[in-house]
Short mmCIF file of C-alpha atoms in Angstrom, two decimals:
data_model
loop_
_atom_site.label_atom_id
_atom_site.label_comp_id
_atom_site.label_asym_id
_atom_site.label_seq_id
_atom_site.Cartn_x
_atom_site.Cartn_y
_atom_site.Cartn_z
CA MET A 1327 12.74 -45.08 97.45
CA THR A 1328 10.61 -42.50 96.12
CA VAL A 1329 12.45 -39.46 94.70
CA THR A 1330 9.32 -36.07 94.59
CA LEU A 1331 9.74 -34.11 91.93
CA ASP A 1332 7.39 -30.59 92.86
CA LEU A 1333 6.64 -30.16 88.56
CA ALA A 1334 5.01 -26.29 88.91
CA HIS A 1335 8.46 -25.44 90.97
CA LEU A 1336 10.63 -26.57 88.86
CA LEU A 1337 9.84 -24.92 85.72
CA ALA A 1338 9.39 -22.02 87.35
CA SER A 1339 13.02 -22.09 89.22
CA SER A 1340 15.95 -21.21 87.78
CA ALA A 1341 17.98 -21.02 90.90
CA PRO A 1342 20.84 -23.08 91.30
CA GLU A 1343 20.28 -25.77 94.21
CA ASP A 1344 17.82 -26.79 92.15
CA ALA A 1345 19.64 -28.03 89.24
CA ALA A 1346 19.74 -31.16 90.20
CA ALA A 1347 16.11 -31.52 89.86
CA ARG A 1348 16.28 -30.46 87.00
CA ARG A 1349 18.18 -32.26 85.36
CA THR A 1350 16.51 -35.46 86.88
CA LEU A 1351 13.15 -34.16 85.40
CA SER A 1352 14.66 -33.74 81.72
CA SER A 1353 16.31 -37.20 81.97
CA LEU A 1354 13.49 -38.47 82.67
CA SER A 1355 11.71 -37.03 79.60
CA LEU A 1356 14.63 -38.26 77.44
CA ALA A 1357 13.92 -42.19 78.79
CA VAL A 1358 10.56 -41.24 77.87
CA ALA A 1359 12.59 -40.97 74.28
CA ARG A 1360 14.00 -43.42 74.06
CA ALA A 1361 11.85 -46.04 75.83
CA ARG A 1362 10.80 -48.96 73.43
CA ARG A 1363 8.01 -50.77 75.28
CA VAL A 1364 6.48 -48.45 77.93
CA VAL A 1365 3.03 -49.95 80.03
CA VAL A 1366 1.37 -47.22 81.09
CA VAL A 1367 -1.51 -47.29 84.03
CA THR A 1368 -4.46 -43.92 84.21
CA GLY A 1369 -6.96 -43.42 86.22
CA ALA A 1370 -9.73 -40.51 86.72
CA GLY A 1371 -7.25 -37.50 87.13
CA ILE A 1372 -6.39 -37.61 83.22
CA SER A 1373 -10.03 -36.34 82.30
CA CYS A 1374 -10.40 -33.97 85.41
CA SER A 1375 -9.09 -31.22 82.82
CA CYS A 1376 -11.40 -32.67 79.94
CA GLY A 1377 -14.97 -31.55 82.32
CA ILE A 1378 -15.48 -34.88 83.81
CA PRO A 1379 -15.58 -35.22 87.64
CA ASP A 1380 -13.97 -36.66 89.73
CA PHE A 1381 -16.35 -38.94 91.89
CA ARG A 1382 -14.01 -38.68 95.34
CA SER A 1383 -15.37 -34.80 95.21
CA SER A 1384 -17.48 -33.31 97.25
CA ASP A 1385 -19.05 -31.46 94.64
CA GLY A 1386 -19.99 -31.91 91.32
CA LEU A 1387 -22.77 -34.18 89.87
CA TYR A 1388 -22.51 -35.92 92.89
CA ASN A 1389 -24.20 -32.89 95.06
CA LEU A 1390 -26.64 -33.29 92.19
CA VAL A 1391 -27.24 -36.30 92.00
CA LYS A 1392 -27.75 -36.15 96.28
CA SER A 1393 -30.14 -33.76 96.11
CA ARG A 1394 -32.66 -35.50 94.31
CA TYR A 1395 -32.45 -38.25 96.68
CA PRO A 1396 -31.58 -36.99 100.14
CA ASP A 1397 -32.85 -39.94 101.71
CA VAL A 1398 -30.37 -42.71 100.63
CA VAL A 1399 -26.18 -42.77 102.47
CA LEU A 1400 -23.81 -43.27 100.54
CA LYS A 1401 -20.66 -41.68 99.96
CA GLY A 1402 -18.86 -40.49 96.56
CA ARG A 1403 -17.26 -44.53 96.29
CA ASP A 1404 -20.51 -46.60 97.01
CA LEU A 1405 -21.75 -45.31 93.57
CA PHE A 1406 -19.55 -47.41 91.72
CA ASP A 1407 -19.90 -50.50 94.28
CA ALA A 1408 -22.24 -53.53 93.35
CA SER A 1409 -23.59 -53.50 96.46
CA LEU A 1410 -26.17 -50.26 95.48
CA PHE A 1411 -28.23 -52.43 93.33
CA ARG A 1412 -29.66 -54.39 96.86
CA SER A 1413 -32.27 -51.44 97.33
CA PRO A 1414 -34.12 -49.62 94.84
CA GLU A 1415 -33.70 -46.28 96.10
CA SER A 1416 -29.79 -46.51 95.54
CA THR A 1417 -30.32 -48.41 92.84
CA ALA A 1418 -32.63 -45.59 91.36
CA LEU A 1419 -29.63 -42.99 92.54
CA PHE A 1420 -27.16 -45.31 90.66
CA TYR A 1421 -28.68 -44.94 87.64
CA THR A 1422 -29.36 -41.00 87.70
CA PHE A 1423 -25.66 -40.56 88.28
CA MET A 1424 -25.36 -42.99 85.32
CA ALA A 1425 -27.83 -40.41 83.09
CA GLU A 1426 -26.27 -37.39 84.52
CA LEU A 1427 -22.30 -38.45 83.82
CA LYS A 1428 -22.80 -40.13 80.07
CA ALA A 1429 -24.34 -36.43 79.39
CA ALA A 1430 -21.32 -34.71 80.90
CA ILE A 1431 -18.52 -37.57 79.09
CA ASP A 1432 -20.30 -36.32 75.74
CA ALA A 1433 -19.87 -32.90 75.77
CA ALA A 1434 -16.10 -33.64 76.93
CA GLN A 1435 -12.69 -33.46 74.39
CA PRO A 1436 -9.58 -35.55 74.66
CA SER A 1437 -6.93 -33.45 77.28
CA ARG A 1438 -2.95 -33.54 76.38
CA THR A 1439 -2.37 -36.11 78.43
CA HIS A 1440 -4.67 -38.62 75.45
CA GLU A 1441 -2.60 -37.25 73.26
CA PHE A 1442 0.33 -37.73 74.23
CA LEU A 1443 -0.79 -41.83 74.63
CA LYS A 1444 -1.32 -42.07 70.48
CA VAL A 1445 2.03 -40.42 70.60
CA LEU A 1446 3.27 -42.80 71.69
CA ASP A 1447 1.88 -45.65 69.82
CA ARG A 1448 2.43 -43.40 66.37
CA ARG A 1449 5.96 -43.53 67.72
CA GLY A 1450 5.74 -47.09 68.11
CA LYS A 1451 7.03 -46.78 71.80
CA LEU A 1452 3.63 -47.70 73.35
CA LEU A 1453 3.08 -51.64 74.79
CA ARG A 1454 0.10 -51.07 76.03
CA SER A 1455 -2.43 -48.24 78.03
CA TYR A 1456 -4.23 -50.12 80.88
CA THR A 1457 -6.55 -47.58 81.94
CA GLN A 1458 -9.31 -47.15 84.44
CA ASN A 1459 -11.81 -44.93 83.05
CA ILE A 1460 -14.78 -45.39 81.61
CA ASP A 1461 -14.96 -42.01 79.25
CA GLY A 1462 -13.78 -44.17 76.42
CA LEU A 1463 -11.65 -40.99 75.64
CA GLU A 1464 -8.73 -43.05 74.46
CA GLN A 1465 -10.42 -44.22 71.38
CA ARG A 1466 -11.77 -40.81 70.22
CA ALA A 1467 -8.32 -39.68 70.33
CA GLY A 1468 -6.95 -42.32 67.91
CA LEU A 1469 -5.94 -45.22 70.24
CA SER A 1470 -7.54 -48.87 69.17
CA THR A 1471 -9.02 -49.57 72.11
CA ALA A 1472 -11.28 -52.60 73.13
CA ALA A 1473 -13.13 -53.08 77.09
CA GLY A 1474 -15.97 -55.70 76.22
CA PRO A 1475 -19.07 -55.87 74.23
CA SER A 1476 -20.73 -52.88 71.74
CA ARG A 1477 -17.33 -51.63 70.58
CA GLU A 1478 -18.57 -51.41 66.68
CA GLY A 1479 -22.12 -50.01 67.61
CA LYS A 1480 -24.27 -52.38 66.71
CA GLU A 1481 -26.89 -54.49 69.32
CA ASN A 1482 -26.62 -57.77 69.75
CA ASP A 1483 -28.71 -59.96 67.62
CA ALA A 1484 -32.07 -60.96 69.51
CA PRO A 1485 -33.48 -64.24 69.49
CA SER A 1486 -36.25 -64.36 67.11
CA PRO A 1487 -39.47 -65.84 68.27
CA SER A 1488 -39.98 -69.48 67.34
CA PRO A 1489 -42.81 -70.95 65.85
CA ALA A 1490 -45.24 -71.77 67.95
CA ALA A 1491 -45.35 -75.11 68.88
CA PRO A 1492 -48.19 -77.63 69.73
CA GLN A 1493 -50.22 -77.38 72.77
CA SER A 1494 -50.36 -80.57 73.59
CA SER A 1495 -45.91 -80.79 73.83
CA SER A 1496 -44.46 -81.06 77.22
CA ILE A 1497 -40.82 -81.99 76.40
CA ALA A 1498 -38.97 -79.88 78.42
CA GLU A 1499 -36.20 -77.22 75.68
CA PRO A 1500 -32.74 -77.76 76.63
CA ALA A 1501 -31.00 -75.02 78.31
CA LYS A 1502 -28.73 -73.05 75.79
CA PRO A 1503 -25.52 -71.28 77.62
CA LYS A 1504 -25.24 -68.04 77.18
CA PRO A 1505 -22.87 -67.03 74.46
CA LYS A 1506 -19.85 -64.60 75.58
CA PRO A 1507 -19.94 -60.89 74.50
CA LYS A 1508 -18.85 -60.23 71.61
CA GLY A 1509 -16.13 -57.78 71.31
CA LYS A 1510 -13.12 -56.63 69.48
CA SER A 1511 -9.71 -58.77 70.43
CA LEU A 1512 -7.76 -57.29 73.43
CA LYS A 1513 -4.75 -59.15 71.21
CA SER A 1514 -4.92 -56.30 68.83
CA ALA A 1515 -5.96 -53.93 71.11
CA ARG A 1516 -3.42 -50.57 72.10
CA ASN A 1517 -6.04 -49.62 75.02
CA VAL A 1518 -7.38 -51.85 78.01
CA GLN A 1519 -10.25 -50.52 80.14
CA LEU A 1520 -10.44 -52.51 83.02
CA HIS A 1521 -13.83 -51.04 84.15
CA GLY A 1522 -15.61 -51.10 81.38
CA ASP A 1523 -17.09 -48.31 79.31
CA ILE A 1524 -20.16 -46.26 79.87
CA HIS A 1525 -21.33 -45.60 76.18
CA ALA A 1526 -22.84 -49.59 75.91
CA VAL A 1527 -26.00 -50.87 78.22
CA ARG A 1528 -25.94 -54.59 78.69
CA CYS A 1529 -28.61 -56.76 80.40
CA THR A 1530 -28.57 -57.90 84.35
CA LEU A 1531 -29.82 -61.42 82.73
CA CYS A 1532 -28.52 -62.68 79.50
CA ALA A 1533 -25.79 -61.61 76.99
CA TYR A 1534 -27.35 -58.56 75.45
CA THR A 1535 -25.63 -55.14 74.50
CA ALA A 1536 -26.39 -52.16 73.07
CA PRO A 1537 -24.89 -48.38 72.95
CA PHE A 1538 -26.10 -45.77 75.11
CA SER A 1539 -29.07 -44.63 73.13
CA PRO A 1540 -30.51 -40.95 74.21
CA GLU A 1541 -33.65 -43.41 74.96
CA HIS A 1542 -31.83 -45.15 77.42
CA THR A 1543 -30.22 -41.87 78.67
CA ALA A 1544 -33.75 -40.87 79.48
CA SER A 1545 -34.65 -43.75 81.13
CA PHE A 1546 -31.40 -43.82 83.68
CA ARG A 1547 -32.39 -39.99 84.00
CA GLU A 1548 -35.37 -40.63 85.62
CA GLY A 1549 -34.69 -43.44 88.18
CA LYS A 1550 -35.59 -46.44 85.89
CA ALA A 1551 -34.28 -49.14 84.04
CA PRO A 1552 -35.58 -50.30 80.58
CA ALA A 1553 -36.46 -53.79 80.16
CA CYS A 1554 -33.94 -55.79 77.86
CA PRO A 1555 -35.42 -56.64 74.50
CA ALA A 1556 -33.67 -60.29 74.12
CA CYS A 1557 -35.13 -61.24 77.54
CA THR A 1558 -38.50 -59.95 76.27
CA ALA A 1559 -38.93 -61.65 73.50
CA ARG A 1560 -37.65 -65.13 74.49
CA CYS A 1561 -40.75 -64.62 77.42
CA GLU A 1562 -42.80 -63.87 74.75
CA ALA A 1563 -41.83 -66.79 72.88
CA ARG A 1564 -42.60 -68.50 74.89
CA LEU A 1565 -46.04 -67.60 76.07
CA LEU A 1566 -47.36 -68.70 72.31
CA ARG A 1567 -46.20 -72.23 72.92
CA ALA A 1568 -48.24 -71.74 76.39
CA ALA A 1569 -45.17 -72.59 78.30
CA ARG A 1570 -44.62 -70.92 81.62
CA SER A 1571 -42.59 -67.60 81.81
CA ILE A 1572 -39.39 -66.87 82.24
CA PRO A 1573 -37.37 -64.24 84.06
CA THR A 1574 -36.55 -61.29 81.88
CA GLY A 1575 -33.95 -58.43 82.75
CA SER A 1576 -33.05 -54.91 82.74
CA LEU A 1577 -30.44 -53.15 81.02
CA ARG A 1578 -27.68 -50.90 82.54
CA PRO A 1579 -24.30 -49.50 81.97
CA ALA A 1580 -21.87 -51.85 80.62
CA ILE A 1581 -19.35 -51.02 82.90
CA VAL A 1582 -17.78 -53.26 85.81
CA LEU A 1583 -17.85 -51.98 89.43
CA TYR A 1584 -16.28 -53.11 92.60
CA ASP A 1585 -16.81 -56.50 94.08
CA GLU A 1586 -18.24 -57.29 90.26
CA PRO A 1587 -16.07 -59.90 87.85
CA HIS A 1588 -14.79 -58.11 84.87
CA PRO A 1589 -16.93 -60.10 81.57
CA LEU A 1590 -13.59 -60.29 79.78
CA GLY A 1591 -11.60 -60.90 83.15
CA GLU A 1592 -10.12 -64.25 81.34
CA GLU A 1593 -8.91 -62.03 77.96
CA ILE A 1594 -7.64 -59.43 80.06
CA GLY A 1595 -5.83 -61.61 82.26
CA THR A 1596 -4.07 -62.95 78.88
CA VAL A 1597 -3.20 -59.80 77.57
CA GLN A 1598 -1.45 -59.24 80.75
CA GLY A 1599 0.86 -62.03 80.77
CA SER A 1600 1.98 -61.62 77.09
CA ASP A 1601 2.74 -57.84 78.28
CA LEU A 1602 5.03 -59.40 80.96
CA SER A 1603 6.22 -61.19 78.52
CA ARG A 1604 7.99 -58.65 76.73
CA ALA A 1605 9.86 -57.12 78.95
CA PRO A 1606 8.39 -53.76 78.78
CA ASP A 1607 11.30 -50.85 80.05
CA LEU A 1608 9.39 -48.55 81.80
CA LEU A 1609 5.75 -47.53 83.58
CA ILE A 1610 4.15 -44.95 83.55
CA ILE A 1611 1.39 -44.16 86.43
CA MET A 1612 -0.96 -40.69 85.46
CA GLY A 1613 -4.11 -39.80 87.65
CA THR A 1614 -4.94 -42.57 89.77
CA SER A 1615 -4.47 -43.10 93.61
CA LEU A 1616 -3.61 -46.46 93.27
CA LYS A 1617 -6.73 -47.70 95.86
CA VAL A 1618 -8.04 -51.15 93.93
CA HIS A 1619 -7.15 -53.67 94.88
CA GLY A 1620 -6.65 -55.13 91.65
CA LEU A 1621 -4.97 -52.39 90.06
CA LYS A 1622 -2.32 -52.40 92.59
CA ARG A 1623 -1.36 -55.99 92.16
CA LEU A 1624 -1.45 -55.25 88.48
CA VAL A 1625 1.03 -52.39 88.99
CA ARG A 1626 2.95 -54.77 90.79
CA GLU A 1627 3.29 -57.30 88.69
CA PHE A 1628 5.11 -54.54 86.21
CA ALA A 1629 6.53 -53.15 88.31
CA ALA A 1630 8.43 -56.45 89.32
CA ALA A 1631 8.95 -56.41 85.27
CA VAL A 1632 10.56 -53.48 84.47
CA HIS A 1633 13.20 -53.61 87.72
CA ALA A 1634 14.03 -57.11 86.23
CA ARG A 1635 14.87 -55.55 82.93
CA ALA A 1636 17.17 -52.98 84.33
CA GLU A 1637 19.06 -55.59 86.15
CA ARG A 1638 19.91 -57.71 83.82
CA VAL A 1639 20.64 -55.39 81.03
CA GLY A 1640 22.41 -53.26 83.81
CA GLY A 1641 26.49 -52.33 83.58
CA GLN A 1642 25.66 -54.11 79.28
CA GLU A 1643 26.63 -52.53 76.44
CA GLY A 1644 24.59 -51.43 73.93
CA LYS A 1645 24.79 -52.10 69.82
CA GLY A 1646 26.27 -48.86 69.45
CA GLY A 1647 29.07 -49.84 72.44
CA LYS A 1648 26.62 -47.78 74.48
CA LYS A 1649 25.49 -48.57 77.64
CA GLN A 1650 21.57 -48.28 78.21
CA PRO A 1651 20.49 -44.96 79.60
CA ALA A 1652 19.88 -44.58 83.60
CA MET A 1653 16.71 -43.57 83.06
CA LEU A 1654 15.33 -46.55 82.08
CA GLY A 1655 14.21 -49.26 84.05
CA LYS A 1656 11.99 -47.14 85.73
CA VAL A 1657 8.98 -46.55 87.59
CA LEU A 1658 6.59 -43.12 87.31
CA PHE A 1659 3.99 -41.76 88.96
CA VAL A 1660 2.58 -38.22 87.66
CA ASN A 1661 -0.04 -37.36 90.42
CA ARG A 1662 -0.98 -34.88 92.36
CA THR A 1663 -0.87 -36.10 95.79
CA PRO A 1664 2.01 -38.82 96.41
CA PRO A 1665 1.68 -42.42 97.08
CA SER A 1666 1.00 -44.07 100.03
CA SER A 1667 4.46 -45.58 102.14
CA GLU A 1668 3.43 -49.16 100.63
CA TRP A 1669 5.14 -48.53 97.15
CA ALA A 1670 8.56 -47.03 99.02
CA GLY A 1671 9.78 -50.13 97.16
CA VAL A 1672 7.95 -49.73 93.73
CA ILE A 1673 7.60 -46.75 93.07
CA ASP A 1674 11.08 -44.62 91.96
CA TYR A 1675 10.37 -40.95 90.60
CA HIS A 1676 6.89 -39.04 91.37
CA VAL A 1677 6.71 -36.29 89.62
CA GLN A 1678 4.01 -34.08 91.49
CA GLY A 1679 1.57 -32.14 89.26
CA GLU A 1680 -0.45 -32.54 86.66
CA THR A 1681 -0.30 -34.82 83.66
CA ASP A 1682 -1.63 -32.48 81.13
CA ALA A 1683 1.50 -29.99 82.37
CA TRP A 1684 4.09 -33.03 82.27
CA VAL A 1685 3.48 -34.42 79.05
CA ALA A 1686 3.96 -30.99 77.70
CA ARG A 1687 7.06 -30.89 79.16
CA VAL A 1688 8.34 -33.84 78.12
CA GLU A 1689 6.78 -33.72 74.19
CA GLU A 1690 8.94 -29.82 74.09
CA GLU A 1691 12.19 -31.58 75.44
CA TRP A 1692 12.07 -34.54 72.83
CA ARG A 1693 11.85 -32.48 70.44
CA ARG A 1694 14.90 -30.55 71.19
CA LEU A 1695 17.25 -33.54 72.14
CA ARG A 1696 15.81 -35.54 69.93
CA PRO A 1697 14.66 -34.19 66.56
CA GLN A 1698 14.85 -36.86 64.10
CA ASP A 1699 12.10 -38.47 65.82
CA TRP A 1700 9.46 -35.97 64.86
CA GLU A 1701 10.78 -36.07 61.21
CA VAL A 1702 7.71 -36.25 58.86
CA GLN A 1703 8.21 -38.70 56.48
CA THR A 1704 6.83 -36.49 52.96
CA THR A 1705 4.59 -38.91 50.69
CA LEU A 1706 4.24 -39.06 46.75
CA ASP A 1707 0.20 -38.24 47.34
CA GLU A 1708 1.65 -35.23 49.07
CA LEU A 1709 3.60 -34.27 46.32
CA PRO A 1710 2.54 -32.08 42.63
CA ALA A 1711 2.36 -34.03 39.83
CA LYS A 1712 5.87 -32.59 38.37
CA ALA A 1713 7.91 -32.82 41.30
CA ARG A 1714 6.54 -36.74 41.69
CA ALA A 1715 8.72 -37.07 38.50
CA LYS A 1716 12.09 -35.67 39.80
CA VAL A 1717 12.45 -37.99 42.38
CA SER A 1718 15.60 -39.69 43.28
CA LYS A 1719 14.38 -42.72 44.87
CA PRO A 1720 11.84 -44.61 46.39
CA GLY A 1721 11.91 -45.73 50.18
CA LEU A 1722 14.25 -43.13 50.92
CA PRO A 1723 13.43 -39.08 51.89
CA LEU A 1724 11.95 -37.50 48.97
CA LEU A 1725 14.20 -34.88 47.82
CA VAL A 1726 12.82 -32.85 45.20
CA LYS A 1727 15.99 -31.12 42.60
CA ASP A 1728 15.56 -27.55 41.02
CA LYS A 1729 15.94 -29.21 37.44
CA PRO A 1730 15.99 -32.64 36.06
CA VAL A 1731 19.64 -34.13 35.20
CA GLU A 1732 19.42 -33.79 31.37
CA LYS A 1733 21.22 -37.42 30.31
CA GLU A 1734 23.78 -37.97 27.74
CA LYS A 1735 22.73 -37.60 24.30
CA LYS A 1736 23.80 -40.66 22.43
CA ARG A 1737 25.69 -41.36 19.08
CA PRO A 1738 23.29 -41.95 16.51
CA LYS A 1739 24.61 -45.23 15.03
CA ALA A 1740 24.73 -45.67 11.41
CA ARG A 1741 21.87 -46.19 9.11
CA ARG A 1742 21.36 -49.68 7.24
CA ALA A 1743 20.39 -50.42 4.03
CA GLY A 1744 17.32 -53.38 2.78
CA ASN A 1745 20.18 -55.41 2.36
CA GLY A 1746 21.98 -55.38 5.99
CA ASN A 1747 24.65 -53.47 5.57
CA SER A 1748 25.78 -50.22 6.12
CA SER A 1749 24.78 -47.42 4.37
CA ASP A 1750 27.92 -44.88 4.75
CA ALA A 1751 29.58 -47.93 2.91
CA GLU A 1752 33.58 -47.93 2.05
CA ASN A 1753 33.98 -49.88 -1.13
CA ILE A 1754 31.35 -47.31 -3.03
CA PRO A 1755 33.61 -44.88 -4.57
CA LEU A 1756 33.69 -41.00 -3.48
CA SER A 1757 33.54 -39.14 -7.02
CA GLN A 1758 30.69 -42.14 -8.04
CA THR A 1759 26.35 -40.57 -8.07
CA SER A 1760 23.34 -41.92 -7.36
CA ALA A 1761 21.63 -42.36 -11.55
CA LEU A 1762 18.42 -41.43 -9.70
CA SER A 1763 19.23 -38.20 -7.19
CA GLY A 1764 22.30 -37.11 -8.55
CA LYS A 1765 23.58 -36.89 -5.22
CA THR A 1766 27.11 -37.88 -4.28
CA LEU A 1767 26.27 -41.38 -1.99
CA VAL A 1768 28.91 -40.91 0.69
CA PRO A 1769 30.74 -37.59 1.32
CA THR A 1770 34.21 -36.21 1.02
CA PRO A 1771 36.93 -37.07 4.21
CA ARG A 1772 37.27 -34.29 6.50
CA LYS A 1773 40.88 -32.90 5.59
CA GLU A 1774 41.46 -31.99 9.69
CA LYS A 1775 44.04 -34.23 11.42
CA LEU A 1776 41.48 -36.48 13.57
CA VAL A 1777 42.19 -38.34 16.65
CA PRO A 1778 42.49 -41.51 16.29
CA LEU A 1779 39.68 -43.53 17.03
CA SER A 1780 39.07 -47.37 18.53
CA PRO A 1781 37.97 -49.89 16.25
CA SER A 1782 34.28 -49.82 17.21
CA LYS A 1783 33.95 -46.65 16.63
CA ARG A 1784 35.70 -46.43 13.22
CA ALA A 1785 32.87 -48.18 11.23
CA ASN A 1786 30.51 -45.34 12.00
CA LEU A 1787 33.42 -43.24 9.67
CA ALA A 1788 32.50 -43.26 6.09
CA ASN A 1789 36.18 -44.31 4.67
CA HIS A 1790 38.20 -46.38 7.59
CA TYR A 1791 41.25 -46.34 5.51
CA ASP A 1792 42.15 -42.48 5.85
CA SER A 1793 45.71 -42.18 7.11
CA ASP A 1794 44.50 -41.01 10.72
CA ALA A 1795 41.96 -43.56 11.47
CA SER A 1796 44.10 -46.83 11.03
CA PRO A 1797 47.62 -46.25 10.94
CA ARG A 1798 48.41 -49.66 10.59
CA LYS A 1799 46.86 -49.62 7.04
CA LYS A 1800 49.44 -46.56 6.03
CA ARG A 1801 52.08 -49.35 5.88
CA SER A 1802 52.71 -50.35 2.19
CA PRO A 1803 54.06 -53.86 1.14
CA GLY A 1804 56.62 -52.25 -1.19
CA SER A 1805 60.08 -51.48 -0.95
CA GLY A 1806 62.75 -49.45 -2.42
CA SER A 1807 62.29 -46.67 -5.32
CA ASP A 1808 58.54 -47.67 -5.93
CA LYS A 1809 57.90 -47.13 -2.05
CA GLY A 1810 56.53 -43.12 -2.03
CA ARG A 1811 53.93 -44.68 -5.27
CA GLN A 1812 53.46 -47.15 -3.69
CA GLU A 1813 52.15 -45.04 -0.57
CA GLU A 1814 50.73 -43.00 -2.40
CA ALA A 1815 48.55 -45.00 -4.33
CA GLY A 1816 47.93 -47.15 -0.40
CA ARG A 1817 46.34 -43.62 0.31
CA THR A 1818 43.75 -42.88 -2.23
CA PRO A 1819 40.42 -45.12 -2.63
CA LEU A 1820 40.07 -47.39 -5.41
CA GLY A 1821 38.13 -45.48 -6.96
CA GLU A 1822 40.03 -42.32 -7.53
CA ARG A 1823 43.41 -43.60 -8.82
CA ASN A 1824 43.79 -43.24 -12.86
CA GLY A 1825 40.41 -40.73 -12.76
CA GLY A 1826 38.04 -43.26 -11.92
CA PHE A 1827 35.90 -46.04 -13.22
CA LYS A 1828 34.64 -45.46 -16.51
CA GLU A 1829 31.28 -46.16 -16.83
CA LYS A 1830 30.01 -48.33 -19.72
CA GLY A 1831 27.05 -50.73 -19.64
CA LEU A 1832 25.76 -52.00 -15.92
CA LEU A 1833 27.69 -50.33 -13.27
CA PHE A 1834 30.93 -50.90 -14.27
CA GLY A 1835 30.77 -52.12 -17.81
CA SER A 1836 32.11 -55.09 -19.35
CA PRO A 1837 36.14 -53.71 -20.32
CA SER A 1838 38.92 -56.13 -21.37
CA ARG A 1839 41.59 -58.13 -18.58
CA ALA A 1840 44.10 -55.25 -20.02
CA GLN A 1841 42.06 -52.47 -19.26
CA ALA A 1842 40.82 -53.52 -15.82
CA ARG A 1843 43.90 -53.98 -14.56
CA GLU A 1844 45.25 -50.59 -15.61
CA ASP A 1845 41.52 -49.52 -14.06
CA LEU A 1846 41.80 -50.62 -10.90
CA GLY A 1847 45.77 -49.60 -10.11
CA LEU A 1848 46.74 -53.55 -10.67
CA GLU A 1849 49.29 -53.02 -13.37
CA GLU A 1850 52.17 -53.26 -10.93
CA LEU A 1851 51.19 -55.85 -9.29
CA SER A 1852 52.16 -59.80 -10.18
CA LEU A 1853 48.72 -61.82 -10.13
CA VAL A 1854 51.23 -64.92 -11.02
CA THR A 1855 52.24 -67.35 -8.22
CA PRO A 1856 56.54 -67.70 -7.94
CA VAL A 1857 57.75 -70.86 -8.75
CA LYS A 1858 59.42 -72.35 -6.12
CA ARG A 1859 63.17 -72.72 -6.18
CA ARG A 1860 63.73 -76.39 -7.06
CA SER A 1861 66.74 -77.57 -5.38
CA ALA A 1862 70.36 -77.77 -6.61
CA ARG A 1863 71.04 -80.90 -5.42
CA ALA A 1864 70.24 -84.29 -7.46
CA ARG A 1865 67.46 -87.03 -5.77
CA LEU A 1866 69.17 -90.36 -4.87
CA VAL A 1867 67.30 -93.04 -6.69
CA PRO A 1868 68.12 -96.34 -4.83
CA VAL A 1869 69.45 -98.91 -7.83
CA ARG A 1870 68.16 -102.34 -7.28
CA ALA A 1871 71.22 -104.87 -7.40
#
């Protein structure tokens, strides 16, 4: 059973008895926000607010055209029927009506509903849009559209006249198959025009297509159809070869009339089957009365796929342990007039009102209930040059910091001399000065007490034999009464013991061995290896008998 919601009444009412209906209307908006694969079917009702008249109405362009041809008895629907080409009067009326409709479409702008389709596509929720409209406003709103021939604004290549053949040649040329209309692939298009596009013209005989130019509009306004240039070129080429002439076609708007096959019918069927296999979770029908037989079959097939998915996932829990939203798997019908009784088991909810007002309500509640879907990702191109250097990590939301983070300054490494050794050599006496500069090579050790450092950092010090740097160096190998003096000698560098080294000759001169022992403070040490004590027990020598 179809539930009807009066949109204008619910938007203006705050009565308690309408609270349930208002919650249902909000639930439909939330279903659109949570859906992932939405199929939209639209009709002429979404373009009425753009200034394009509905051909079923009794006023507008139909009355203007009817005044020019009072003898022709046609209804509004008959202007889009293939049977009007049976008489010259109805054909001329059709061309005049198409010229006036083309002028009205060129002056129109996309409506709020057309922009809503682009929003669904930008958010990654639109599976496909199927429209009965021929105005092409979906493409002007930014939605990729493919309806058939000449979507790139270029004419198909007309056959060039072939060189004249000899007159004696009587061999008939084999008939070449007609090429299919050139158009953009429907699989990559987000919008499919079921009834063609008025912005192109095509030949009634061959596959020639071209954009709808102002010259075509002027000819159609007079009720005349321009001749096909491709057919005319082929006919003239045959006449130059002294062959018989062939029929030439005329140009007409590239739209699909009632009871007329679609040039891309097979491709549309393939795309429709692909969309059905992807299990859409929501079907929205807007601005159509559902009177066309082909459209009725398309809507029933998509509605069955949506309901089947709802039954399959009903009661199951999602990834986060939450159940699927209740409004997903439903069919929504948004139109001013209610659907007929044949749609009672197909359409679940009917929102009675204007399509622009409903999509505005959906976007408002979507922004309020799910604001994360409307966050805009800032790119590096939008930031100034100074702010680009302050971005924390690429790929994440760009967070620009107020002050740059200062890196910790590294400890300067010890400079090394030319021979690869550190310039802070620890074996050079502190009192020794450079012969060239007269400056002390190594600074005097600091007197303040330092915290013991690790062995890796101890190499950066001027002398790592000081009392606080290495506790194990404090120990002295001697003992007894000389222990204190040896400890004092162990704390003092060799160069400062006994008044330092005497400068003789080259670097340290050539002192005698005794003087060297005295200068180096080694007089207390013994350089002779102690002799091992012999065992008091004599060896037993075996005596031979």
